[in-house]
Amino acid sequence: MPSKNSAGRLHLVPTPIADDGDATHFCTTCAFSDACIAVGYGKPELAELHCLVEHVGPFQAGEHVFRTGDPFRAIYAVREGSVKTRLFDREGNEQVLGFYLPGEVVGLNAIYPDHFPCDAVALENTKFCRFSFPAMSALATRMPAVQQHMFRLISKELGAVSLLAGDHSADERMAAFLIDLSVRYAARGFSATRFHLSMSRGDIANYLRLAAETVSRVLSRFRAQKLIEIDGRELALLDPDGLRELGASLLPDQAG
């Protein structure tokens, strides 16, 4: 169980930040390292890919990484921080499309129609690796592991709407959202049970198509049920199995 500090606030394990690796190792949150290492590609073999990378940022909270309609020239892999994507309807209402964490790639939905179909906005101090997409596409044709990983990332992007699908309760949606975050953090070596919610309650509600008041009520109910401990935006999952069971109908099988 997470401990409290002398002021009574929830004490969480600090979230590690990305590093730049070294001559033979990738950055800790590299979006392509897993696929490449699995087939024996190390940093020396991927020198050409590394040359395509430009480190950009930091972007401060609220700053745009790209805007709707900007020409598509690159994809952005989050090194540190987090991002939300959004668009506005004809009435000017914001619609949150997704959240991106370290090691995840933003901008894949712009491959067609060759411009960004949404805004990407930093939720906190955020840094990226920016990959030239035309150059990367050319490299991928010569390196099957990179090409296959690109296809995998695109497929994952297309499947990311599962939390919004169907007629599910607010509790189911929130439980699935928290477990989804847990799985994604764990995949990159972060804590699966203790993390900072960089997104606001309003953004979470918008993404899950719920009212902000509903999100607050659900989180309070989860806390009373000893499923979570929450203090502001600091969150600890006390009963991940219970949350996973509650959100099971919205989660892919591999999340279990």
PDB file of C-alpha atoms in Angstrom:
ATOM      1  CA  MET A   1       0.000   0.000   0.000  1.00  0.00           C
ATOM      2  CA  PRO A   2       1.354   3.471  -0.803  1.00  0.00           C
ATOM      3  CA  SER A   3       2.621   5.466   2.142  1.00  0.00           C
ATOM      4  CA  LYS A   4       1.715   8.975   3.208  1.00  0.00           C
ATOM      5  CA  ASN A   5       4.288  11.659   3.861  1.00  0.00           C
ATOM      6  CA  SER A   6       4.319  13.898   6.920  1.00  0.00           C
ATOM      7  CA  ALA A   7       1.767  16.209   5.322  1.00  0.00           C
ATOM      8  CA  GLY A   8      -0.600  13.278   4.793  1.00  0.00           C
ATOM      9  CA  ARG A   9      -0.251  13.265   1.008  1.00  0.00           C
ATOM     10  CA  LEU A  10       0.052  10.147  -1.079  1.00  0.00           C
ATOM     11  CA  HIS A  11       3.703   9.299  -1.682  1.00  0.00           C
ATOM     12  CA  LEU A  12       4.332   7.720  -5.081  1.00  0.00           C
ATOM     13  CA  VAL A  13       7.387   6.342  -6.795  1.00  0.00           C
ATOM     14  CA  PRO A  14       8.771   9.147  -9.018  1.00  0.00           C
ATOM     15  CA  THR A  15       8.201   8.600 -12.714  1.00  0.00           C
ATOM     16  CA  PRO A  16      11.551   8.050 -14.463  1.00  0.00           C
ATOM     17  CA  ILE A  17      12.389  10.213 -17.444  1.00  0.00           C
ATOM     18  CA  ALA A  18      13.922   9.207 -20.733  1.00  0.00           C
ATOM     19  CA  ASP A  19      17.653   9.126 -21.264  1.00  0.00           C
ATOM     20  CA  ASP A  20      19.564   9.169 -24.526  1.00  0.00           C
ATOM     21  CA  GLY A  21      21.079   5.720 -24.177  1.00  0.00           C
ATOM     22  CA  ASP A  22      24.693   5.279 -25.211  1.00  0.00           C
ATOM     23  CA  ALA A  23      26.707   3.978 -28.137  1.00  0.00           C
ATOM     24  CA  THR A  24      25.042   0.564 -28.024  1.00  0.00           C
ATOM     25  CA  HIS A  25      21.764   1.066 -26.155  1.00  0.00           C
ATOM     26  CA  PHE A  26      18.540   2.825 -27.058  1.00  0.00           C
ATOM     27  CA  CYS A  27      16.809   5.544 -25.072  1.00  0.00           C
ATOM     28  CA  THR A  28      14.819   3.987 -22.245  1.00  0.00           C
ATOM     29  CA  THR A  29      11.524   5.016 -23.849  1.00  0.00           C
ATOM     30  CA  CYS A  30      12.486   4.448 -27.496  1.00  0.00           C
ATOM     31  CA  ALA A  31       9.355   3.670 -29.505  1.00  0.00           C
ATOM     32  CA  PHE A  32      11.229   1.246 -31.757  1.00  0.00           C
ATOM     33  CA  SER A  33      13.741  -0.463 -29.464  1.00  0.00           C
ATOM     34  CA  ASP A  34      11.629  -3.514 -28.576  1.00  0.00           C
ATOM     35  CA  ALA A  35      10.974  -4.489 -32.179  1.00  0.00           C
ATOM     36  CA  CYS A  36      14.557  -3.926 -33.257  1.00  0.00           C
ATOM     37  CA  ILE A  37      16.217  -5.682 -30.317  1.00  0.00           C
ATOM     38  CA  ALA A  38      13.913  -8.674 -30.762  1.00  0.00           C
ATOM     39  CA  VAL A  39      15.434  -9.389 -34.189  1.00  0.00           C
ATOM     40  CA  GLY A  40      18.992  -8.557 -33.222  1.00  0.00           C
ATOM     41  CA  TYR A  41      19.184  -4.930 -34.325  1.00  0.00           C
ATOM     42  CA  GLY A  42      21.155  -2.804 -31.902  1.00  0.00           C
ATOM     43  CA  LYS A  43      21.962   0.865 -32.020  1.00  0.00           C
ATOM     44  CA  PRO A  44      25.053   0.379 -34.232  1.00  0.00           C
ATOM     45  CA  GLU A  45      22.964  -1.483 -36.831  1.00  0.00           C
ATOM     46  CA  LEU A  46      20.360   1.261 -36.723  1.00  0.00           C
ATOM     47  CA  ALA A  47      22.727   4.200 -37.111  1.00  0.00           C
ATOM     48  CA  GLU A  48      20.780   5.288 -40.171  1.00  0.00           C
ATOM     49  CA  LEU A  49      17.525   5.348 -38.230  1.00  0.00           C
ATOM     50  CA  HIS A  50      19.192   7.254 -35.424  1.00  0.00           C
ATOM     51  CA  CYS A  51      20.297   9.884 -37.949  1.00  0.00           C
ATOM     52  CA  LEU A  52      16.644  10.442 -38.870  1.00  0.00           C
ATOM     53  CA  VAL A  53      15.789  11.401 -35.295  1.00  0.00           C
ATOM     54  CA  GLU A  54      15.565  14.989 -34.127  1.00  0.00           C
ATOM     55  CA  HIS A  55      15.072  15.675 -30.428  1.00  0.00           C
ATOM     56  CA  VAL A  56      12.486  18.433 -30.006  1.00  0.00           C
ATOM     57  CA  GLY A  57      11.047  20.186 -26.994  1.00  0.00           C
ATOM     58  CA  PRO A  58      10.432  20.719 -24.259  1.00  0.00           C
ATOM     59  CA  PHE A  59       6.856  21.773 -24.942  1.00  0.00           C
ATOM     60  CA  GLN A  60       5.142  23.297 -21.928  1.00  0.00           C
ATOM     61  CA  ALA A  61       1.655  22.294 -20.782  1.00  0.00           C
ATOM     62  CA  GLY A  62      -0.909  23.675 -23.219  1.00  0.00           C
ATOM     63  CA  GLU A  63       1.524  24.165 -26.112  1.00  0.00           C
ATOM     64  CA  HIS A  64       0.720  22.658 -29.507  1.00  0.00           C
ATOM     65  CA  VAL A  65       3.012  20.014 -30.949  1.00  0.00           C
ATOM     66  CA  PHE A  66       1.047  20.229 -34.197  1.00  0.00           C
ATOM     67  CA  ARG A  67      -2.313  21.615 -35.244  1.00  0.00           C
ATOM     68  CA  THR A  68      -5.208  20.360 -37.328  1.00  0.00           C
ATOM     69  CA  GLY A  69      -4.408  20.851 -41.005  1.00  0.00           C
ATOM     70  CA  ASP A  70      -0.636  21.123 -40.625  1.00  0.00           C
ATOM     71  CA  PRO A  71       1.212  19.227 -43.392  1.00  0.00           C
ATOM     72  CA  PHE A  72       2.277  15.738 -42.367  1.00  0.00           C
ATOM     73  CA  ARG A  73       6.063  15.409 -42.527  1.00  0.00           C
ATOM     74  CA  ALA A  74       6.993  13.565 -39.344  1.00  0.00           C
ATOM     75  CA  ILE A  75       5.781  11.379 -36.515  1.00  0.00           C
ATOM     76  CA  TYR A  76       6.526  12.192 -32.883  1.00  0.00           C
ATOM     77  CA  ALA A  77       7.652   9.615 -30.326  1.00  0.00           C
ATOM     78  CA  VAL A  78       7.163  10.808 -26.752  1.00  0.00           C
ATOM     79  CA  ARG A  79      10.447  10.713 -24.799  1.00  0.00           C
ATOM     80  CA  GLU A  80       9.229  12.375 -21.626  1.00  0.00           C
ATOM     81  CA  GLY A  81       5.886  13.781 -20.500  1.00  0.00           C
ATOM     82  CA  SER A  82       2.490  13.201 -22.102  1.00  0.00           C
ATOM     83  CA  VAL A  83       0.211  14.529 -24.829  1.00  0.00           C
ATOM     84  CA  LYS A  84      -3.460  14.637 -25.676  1.00  0.00           C
ATOM     85  CA  THR A  85      -4.917  14.722 -29.162  1.00  0.00           C
ATOM     86  CA  ARG A  86      -8.121  16.587 -29.794  1.00  0.00           C
ATOM     87  CA  LEU A  87     -10.363  18.156 -32.376  1.00  0.00           C
ATOM     88  CA  PHE A  88     -13.242  20.627 -32.299  1.00  0.00           C
ATOM     89  CA  ASP A  89     -16.692  20.096 -33.768  1.00  0.00           C
ATOM     90  CA  ARG A  90     -18.581  22.703 -35.767  1.00  0.00           C
ATOM     91  CA  GLU A  91     -20.000  24.208 -32.602  1.00  0.00           C
ATOM     92  CA  GLY A  92     -16.504  24.647 -31.173  1.00  0.00           C
ATOM     93  CA  ASN A  93     -16.777  21.848 -28.633  1.00  0.00           C
ATOM     94  CA  GLU A  94     -13.548  20.024 -27.818  1.00  0.00           C
ATOM     95  CA  GLN A  95     -13.367  16.273 -28.317  1.00  0.00           C
ATOM     96  CA  VAL A  96     -10.406  14.482 -26.699  1.00  0.00           C
ATOM     97  CA  LEU A  97      -9.267  11.624 -28.925  1.00  0.00           C
ATOM     98  CA  GLY A  98      -6.487  10.063 -26.890  1.00  0.00           C
ATOM     99  CA  PHE A  99      -3.521  10.356 -24.569  1.00  0.00           C
ATOM    100  CA  TYR A 100       0.088   9.448 -25.346  1.00  0.00           C
ATOM    101  CA  LEU A 101       2.754   8.408 -22.840  1.00  0.00           C
ATOM    102  CA  PRO A 102       6.545   7.950 -23.046  1.00  0.00           C
ATOM    103  CA  GLY A 103       7.464   5.449 -25.752  1.00  0.00           C
ATOM    104  CA  GLU A 104       4.261   6.041 -27.737  1.00  0.00           C
ATOM    105  CA  VAL A 105       3.986   7.625 -31.165  1.00  0.00           C
ATOM    106  CA  VAL A 106       1.770  10.584 -32.038  1.00  0.00           C
ATOM    107  CA  GLY A 107       0.742  11.472 -35.581  1.00  0.00           C
ATOM    108  CA  LEU A 108       0.218   8.102 -37.248  1.00  0.00           C
ATOM    109  CA  ASN A 109      -3.363   9.052 -38.100  1.00  0.00           C
ATOM    110  CA  ALA A 110      -1.973  11.699 -40.471  1.00  0.00           C
ATOM    111  CA  ILE A 111      -0.436   9.241 -42.949  1.00  0.00           C
ATOM    112  CA  TYR A 112      -3.669   9.602 -44.876  1.00  0.00           C
ATOM    113  CA  PRO A 113      -4.761  12.244 -45.910  1.00  0.00           C
ATOM    114  CA  ASP A 114      -1.183  13.622 -45.599  1.00  0.00           C
ATOM    115  CA  HIS A 115      -2.054  16.292 -43.044  1.00  0.00           C
ATOM    116  CA  PHE A 116      -2.723  16.195 -39.318  1.00  0.00           C
ATOM    117  CA  PRO A 117      -6.452  15.614 -38.671  1.00  0.00           C
ATOM    118  CA  CYS A 118      -6.280  16.823 -35.060  1.00  0.00           C
ATOM    119  CA  ASP A 119      -4.304  18.921 -32.600  1.00  0.00           C
ATOM    120  CA  ALA A 120      -1.628  17.452 -30.339  1.00  0.00           C
ATOM    121  CA  VAL A 121      -1.241  19.385 -27.076  1.00  0.00           C
ATOM    122  CA  ALA A 122       1.329  18.819 -24.321  1.00  0.00           C
ATOM    123  CA  LEU A 123      -0.221  18.002 -20.944  1.00  0.00           C
ATOM    124  CA  GLU A 124       3.007  18.718 -19.059  1.00  0.00           C
ATOM    125  CA  ASN A 125       6.656  19.412 -19.826  1.00  0.00           C
ATOM    126  CA  THR A 126       7.102  17.085 -22.822  1.00  0.00           C
ATOM    127  CA  LYS A 127       9.971  16.086 -25.123  1.00  0.00           C
ATOM    128  CA  PHE A 128       9.904  14.097 -28.354  1.00  0.00           C
ATOM    129  CA  CYS A 129      11.944  12.256 -30.908  1.00  0.00           C
ATOM    130  CA  ARG A 130      10.724  13.542 -34.271  1.00  0.00           C
ATOM    131  CA  PHE A 131      11.156  11.088 -37.158  1.00  0.00           C
ATOM    132  CA  SER A 132      11.048  12.253 -40.767  1.00  0.00           C
ATOM    133  CA  PHE A 133       8.282  10.031 -42.125  1.00  0.00           C
ATOM    134  CA  PRO A 134       9.344   9.970 -45.808  1.00  0.00           C
ATOM    135  CA  ALA A 135      12.911   9.013 -44.827  1.00  0.00           C
ATOM    136  CA  MET A 136      11.660   6.497 -42.284  1.00  0.00           C
ATOM    137  CA  SER A 137       9.323   4.886 -44.817  1.00  0.00           C
ATOM    138  CA  ALA A 138      12.239   4.436 -47.200  1.00  0.00           C
ATOM    139  CA  LEU A 139      14.328   2.865 -44.445  1.00  0.00           C
ATOM    140  CA  ALA A 140      11.465   0.561 -43.432  1.00  0.00           C
ATOM    141  CA  THR A 141      11.406  -1.011 -46.891  1.00  0.00           C
ATOM    142  CA  ARG A 142      14.973  -2.197 -46.266  1.00  0.00           C
ATOM    143  CA  MET A 143      14.524  -3.187 -42.609  1.00  0.00           C
ATOM    144  CA  PRO A 144      11.561  -5.565 -42.153  1.00  0.00           C
ATOM    145  CA  ALA A 145      11.563  -5.219 -38.358  1.00  0.00           C
ATOM    146  CA  VAL A 146      11.082  -1.453 -38.610  1.00  0.00           C
ATOM    147  CA  GLN A 147       8.368  -1.881 -41.246  1.00  0.00           C
ATOM    148  CA  GLN A 148       6.502  -4.510 -39.214  1.00  0.00           C
ATOM    149  CA  HIS A 149       6.699  -2.365 -36.115  1.00  0.00           C
ATOM    150  CA  MET A 150       5.269   0.572 -38.057  1.00  0.00           C
ATOM    151  CA  PHE A 151       2.336  -1.588 -39.130  1.00  0.00           C
ATOM    152  CA  ARG A 152       1.889  -2.721 -35.520  1.00  0.00           C
ATOM    153  CA  LEU A 153       1.829   0.883 -34.287  1.00  0.00           C
ATOM    154  CA  ILE A 154      -0.736   1.849 -36.926  1.00  0.00           C
ATOM    155  CA  SER A 155      -2.920  -1.127 -36.032  1.00  0.00           C
ATOM    156  CA  LYS A 156      -2.719  -0.230 -32.351  1.00  0.00           C
ATOM    157  CA  GLU A 157      -3.732   3.348 -33.165  1.00  0.00           C
ATOM    158  CA  LEU A 158      -6.794   2.103 -35.032  1.00  0.00           C
ATOM    159  CA  GLY A 159      -7.801  -0.103 -32.110  1.00  0.00           C
ATOM    160  CA  ALA A 160      -7.424   2.578 -29.468  1.00  0.00           C
ATOM    161  CA  VAL A 161     -11.097   3.561 -29.624  1.00  0.00           C
ATOM    162  CA  SER A 162     -12.165   0.408 -27.752  1.00  0.00           C
ATOM    163  CA  LEU A 163     -12.718   2.318 -24.508  1.00  0.00           C
ATOM    164  CA  LEU A 164     -15.448   4.314 -26.229  1.00  0.00           C
ATOM    165  CA  ALA A 165     -17.197   1.452 -27.982  1.00  0.00           C
ATOM    166  CA  GLY A 166     -20.559   0.034 -27.005  1.00  0.00           C
ATOM    167  CA  ASP A 167     -22.989   0.767 -24.194  1.00  0.00           C
ATOM    168  CA  HIS A 168     -20.890   0.546 -21.047  1.00  0.00           C
ATOM    169  CA  SER A 169     -21.311   2.022 -17.600  1.00  0.00           C
ATOM    170  CA  ALA A 170     -19.210   4.847 -16.218  1.00  0.00           C
ATOM    171  CA  ASP A 171     -17.574   2.418 -13.753  1.00  0.00           C
ATOM    172  CA  GLU A 172     -16.628   0.037 -16.567  1.00  0.00           C
ATOM    173  CA  ARG A 173     -15.167   2.834 -18.674  1.00  0.00           C
ATOM    174  CA  MET A 174     -13.142   4.310 -15.826  1.00  0.00           C
ATOM    175  CA  ALA A 175     -11.841   0.921 -14.668  1.00  0.00           C
ATOM    176  CA  ALA A 176     -10.770   0.055 -18.206  1.00  0.00           C
ATOM    177  CA  PHE A 177      -9.124   3.458 -18.603  1.00  0.00           C
ATOM    178  CA  LEU A 178      -7.050   3.027 -15.437  1.00  0.00           C
ATOM    179  CA  ILE A 179      -5.986  -0.517 -16.352  1.00  0.00           C
ATOM    180  CA  ASP A 180      -5.122   0.627 -19.872  1.00  0.00           C
ATOM    181  CA  LEU A 181      -2.830   3.303 -18.405  1.00  0.00           C
ATOM    182  CA  SER A 182      -1.329   0.727 -16.047  1.00  0.00           C
ATOM    183  CA  VAL A 183      -0.521  -1.690 -18.873  1.00  0.00           C
ATOM    184  CA  ARG A 184       0.973   1.036 -21.037  1.00  0.00           C
ATOM    185  CA  TYR A 185       3.184   2.369 -18.248  1.00  0.00           C
ATOM    186  CA  ALA A 186       4.340  -1.141 -17.349  1.00  0.00           C
ATOM    187  CA  ALA A 187       5.249  -1.882 -20.973  1.00  0.00           C
ATOM    188  CA  ARG A 188       7.894   0.846 -20.782  1.00  0.00           C
ATOM    189  CA  GLY A 189       9.313  -0.085 -17.401  1.00  0.00           C
ATOM    190  CA  PHE A 190       7.336   2.404 -15.318  1.00  0.00           C
ATOM    191  CA  SER A 191       5.312   1.492 -12.241  1.00  0.00           C
ATOM    192  CA  ALA A 192       2.084  -0.280 -13.165  1.00  0.00           C
ATOM    193  CA  THR A 193       0.318   0.640  -9.934  1.00  0.00           C
ATOM    194  CA  ARG A 194       1.530   4.141  -9.030  1.00  0.00           C
ATOM    195  CA  PHE A 195       1.471   7.028 -11.436  1.00  0.00           C
ATOM    196  CA  HIS A 196       0.616  10.684 -11.933  1.00  0.00           C
ATOM    197  CA  LEU A 197      -2.497  11.529 -13.939  1.00  0.00           C
ATOM    198  CA  SER A 198      -1.194  14.259 -16.216  1.00  0.00           C
ATOM    199  CA  MET A 199      -4.638  14.730 -17.739  1.00  0.00           C
ATOM    200  CA  SER A 200      -7.358  16.686 -15.962  1.00  0.00           C
ATOM    201  CA  ARG A 201     -10.637  15.193 -14.750  1.00  0.00           C
ATOM    202  CA  GLY A 202     -12.290  17.181 -17.533  1.00  0.00           C
ATOM    203  CA  ASP A 203     -10.032  15.646 -20.189  1.00  0.00           C
ATOM    204  CA  ILE A 204     -10.657  12.141 -18.845  1.00  0.00           C
ATOM    205  CA  ALA A 205     -14.408  12.765 -18.838  1.00  0.00           C
ATOM    206  CA  ASN A 206     -14.294  14.164 -22.370  1.00  0.00           C
ATOM    207  CA  TYR A 207     -12.321  11.171 -23.636  1.00  0.00           C
ATOM    208  CA  LEU A 208     -14.623   8.637 -21.962  1.00  0.00           C
ATOM    209  CA  ARG A 209     -17.727  10.597 -23.053  1.00  0.00           C
ATOM    210  CA  LEU A 210     -18.803  11.187 -19.474  1.00  0.00           C
ATOM    211  CA  ALA A 211     -19.615  14.262 -17.422  1.00  0.00           C
ATOM    212  CA  ALA A 212     -16.762  15.612 -15.296  1.00  0.00           C
ATOM    213  CA  GLU A 213     -18.953  15.211 -12.213  1.00  0.00           C
ATOM    214  CA  THR A 214     -19.463  11.551 -13.091  1.00  0.00           C
ATOM    215  CA  VAL A 215     -15.711  10.975 -13.276  1.00  0.00           C
ATOM    216  CA  SER A 216     -15.257  12.530  -9.834  1.00  0.00           C
ATOM    217  CA  ARG A 217     -18.055  10.392  -8.389  1.00  0.00           C
ATOM    218  CA  VAL A 218     -16.640   7.190  -9.905  1.00  0.00           C
ATOM    219  CA  LEU A 219     -13.151   7.903  -8.565  1.00  0.00           C
ATOM    220  CA  SER A 220     -14.607   8.600  -5.118  1.00  0.00           C
ATOM    221  CA  ARG A 221     -16.552   5.338  -5.292  1.00  0.00           C
ATOM    222  CA  PHE A 222     -13.438   3.405  -6.344  1.00  0.00           C
ATOM    223  CA  ARG A 223     -11.573   4.911  -3.402  1.00  0.00           C
ATOM    224  CA  ALA A 224     -14.343   3.932  -0.982  1.00  0.00           C
ATOM    225  CA  GLN A 225     -14.249   0.397  -2.416  1.00  0.00           C
ATOM    226  CA  LYS A 226     -10.460   0.262  -1.800  1.00  0.00           C
ATOM    227  CA  LEU A 227      -9.787  -0.178  -5.508  1.00  0.00           C
ATOM    228  CA  ILE A 228      -7.594   2.933  -5.665  1.00  0.00           C
ATOM    229  CA  GLU A 229      -5.934   5.570  -3.536  1.00  0.00           C
ATOM    230  CA  ILE A 230      -5.990   9.051  -5.051  1.00  0.00           C
ATOM    231  CA  ASP A 231      -4.693  12.410  -3.902  1.00  0.00           C
ATOM    232  CA  GLY A 232      -5.183  15.160  -6.460  1.00  0.00           C
ATOM    233  CA  ARG A 233      -3.632  13.662  -9.578  1.00  0.00           C
ATOM    234  CA  GLU A 234      -1.470  11.125  -7.729  1.00  0.00           C
ATOM    235  CA  LEU A 235      -2.959   7.673  -8.161  1.00  0.00           C
ATOM    236  CA  ALA A 236      -2.237   4.225  -6.743  1.00  0.00           C
ATOM    237  CA  LEU A 237      -4.059   1.089  -7.884  1.00  0.00           C
ATOM    238  CA  LEU A 238      -4.752  -0.945  -4.727  1.00  0.00           C
ATOM    239  CA  ASP A 239      -6.712  -3.721  -6.440  1.00  0.00           C
ATOM    240  CA  PRO A 240      -5.681  -3.978 -10.113  1.00  0.00           C
ATOM    241  CA  ASP A 241      -7.384  -7.363 -10.465  1.00  0.00           C
ATOM    242  CA  GLY A 242     -10.658  -5.916  -9.220  1.00  0.00           C
ATOM    243  CA  LEU A 243     -10.401  -3.010 -11.671  1.00  0.00           C
ATOM    244  CA  ARG A 244      -9.485  -5.373 -14.501  1.00  0.00           C
ATOM    245  CA  GLU A 245     -12.498  -7.543 -13.777  1.00  0.00           C
ATOM    246  CA  LEU A 246     -14.770  -4.495 -13.677  1.00  0.00           C
ATOM    247  CA  GLY A 247     -13.473  -3.196 -17.022  1.00  0.00           C
ATOM    248  CA  ALA A 248     -12.977  -6.600 -18.661  1.00  0.00           C
ATOM    249  CA  SER A 249     -15.561  -6.094 -21.418  1.00  0.00           C
ATOM    250  CA  LEU A 250     -13.621  -3.077 -22.685  1.00  0.00           C
ATOM    251  CA  LEU A 251     -10.097  -4.465 -22.376  1.00  0.00           C
ATOM    252  CA  PRO A 252      -8.166  -6.577 -24.892  1.00  0.00           C
ATOM    253  CA  ASP A 253      -7.379 -10.111 -23.776  1.00  0.00           C
ATOM    254  CA  GLN A 254      -3.634  -9.393 -23.507  1.00  0.00           C
ATOM    255  CA  ALA A 255      -4.273  -6.739 -20.837  1.00  0.00           C
ATOM    256  CA  GLY A 256      -5.310  -9.488 -18.469  1.00  0.00           C
TER     257      GLY A 256
END
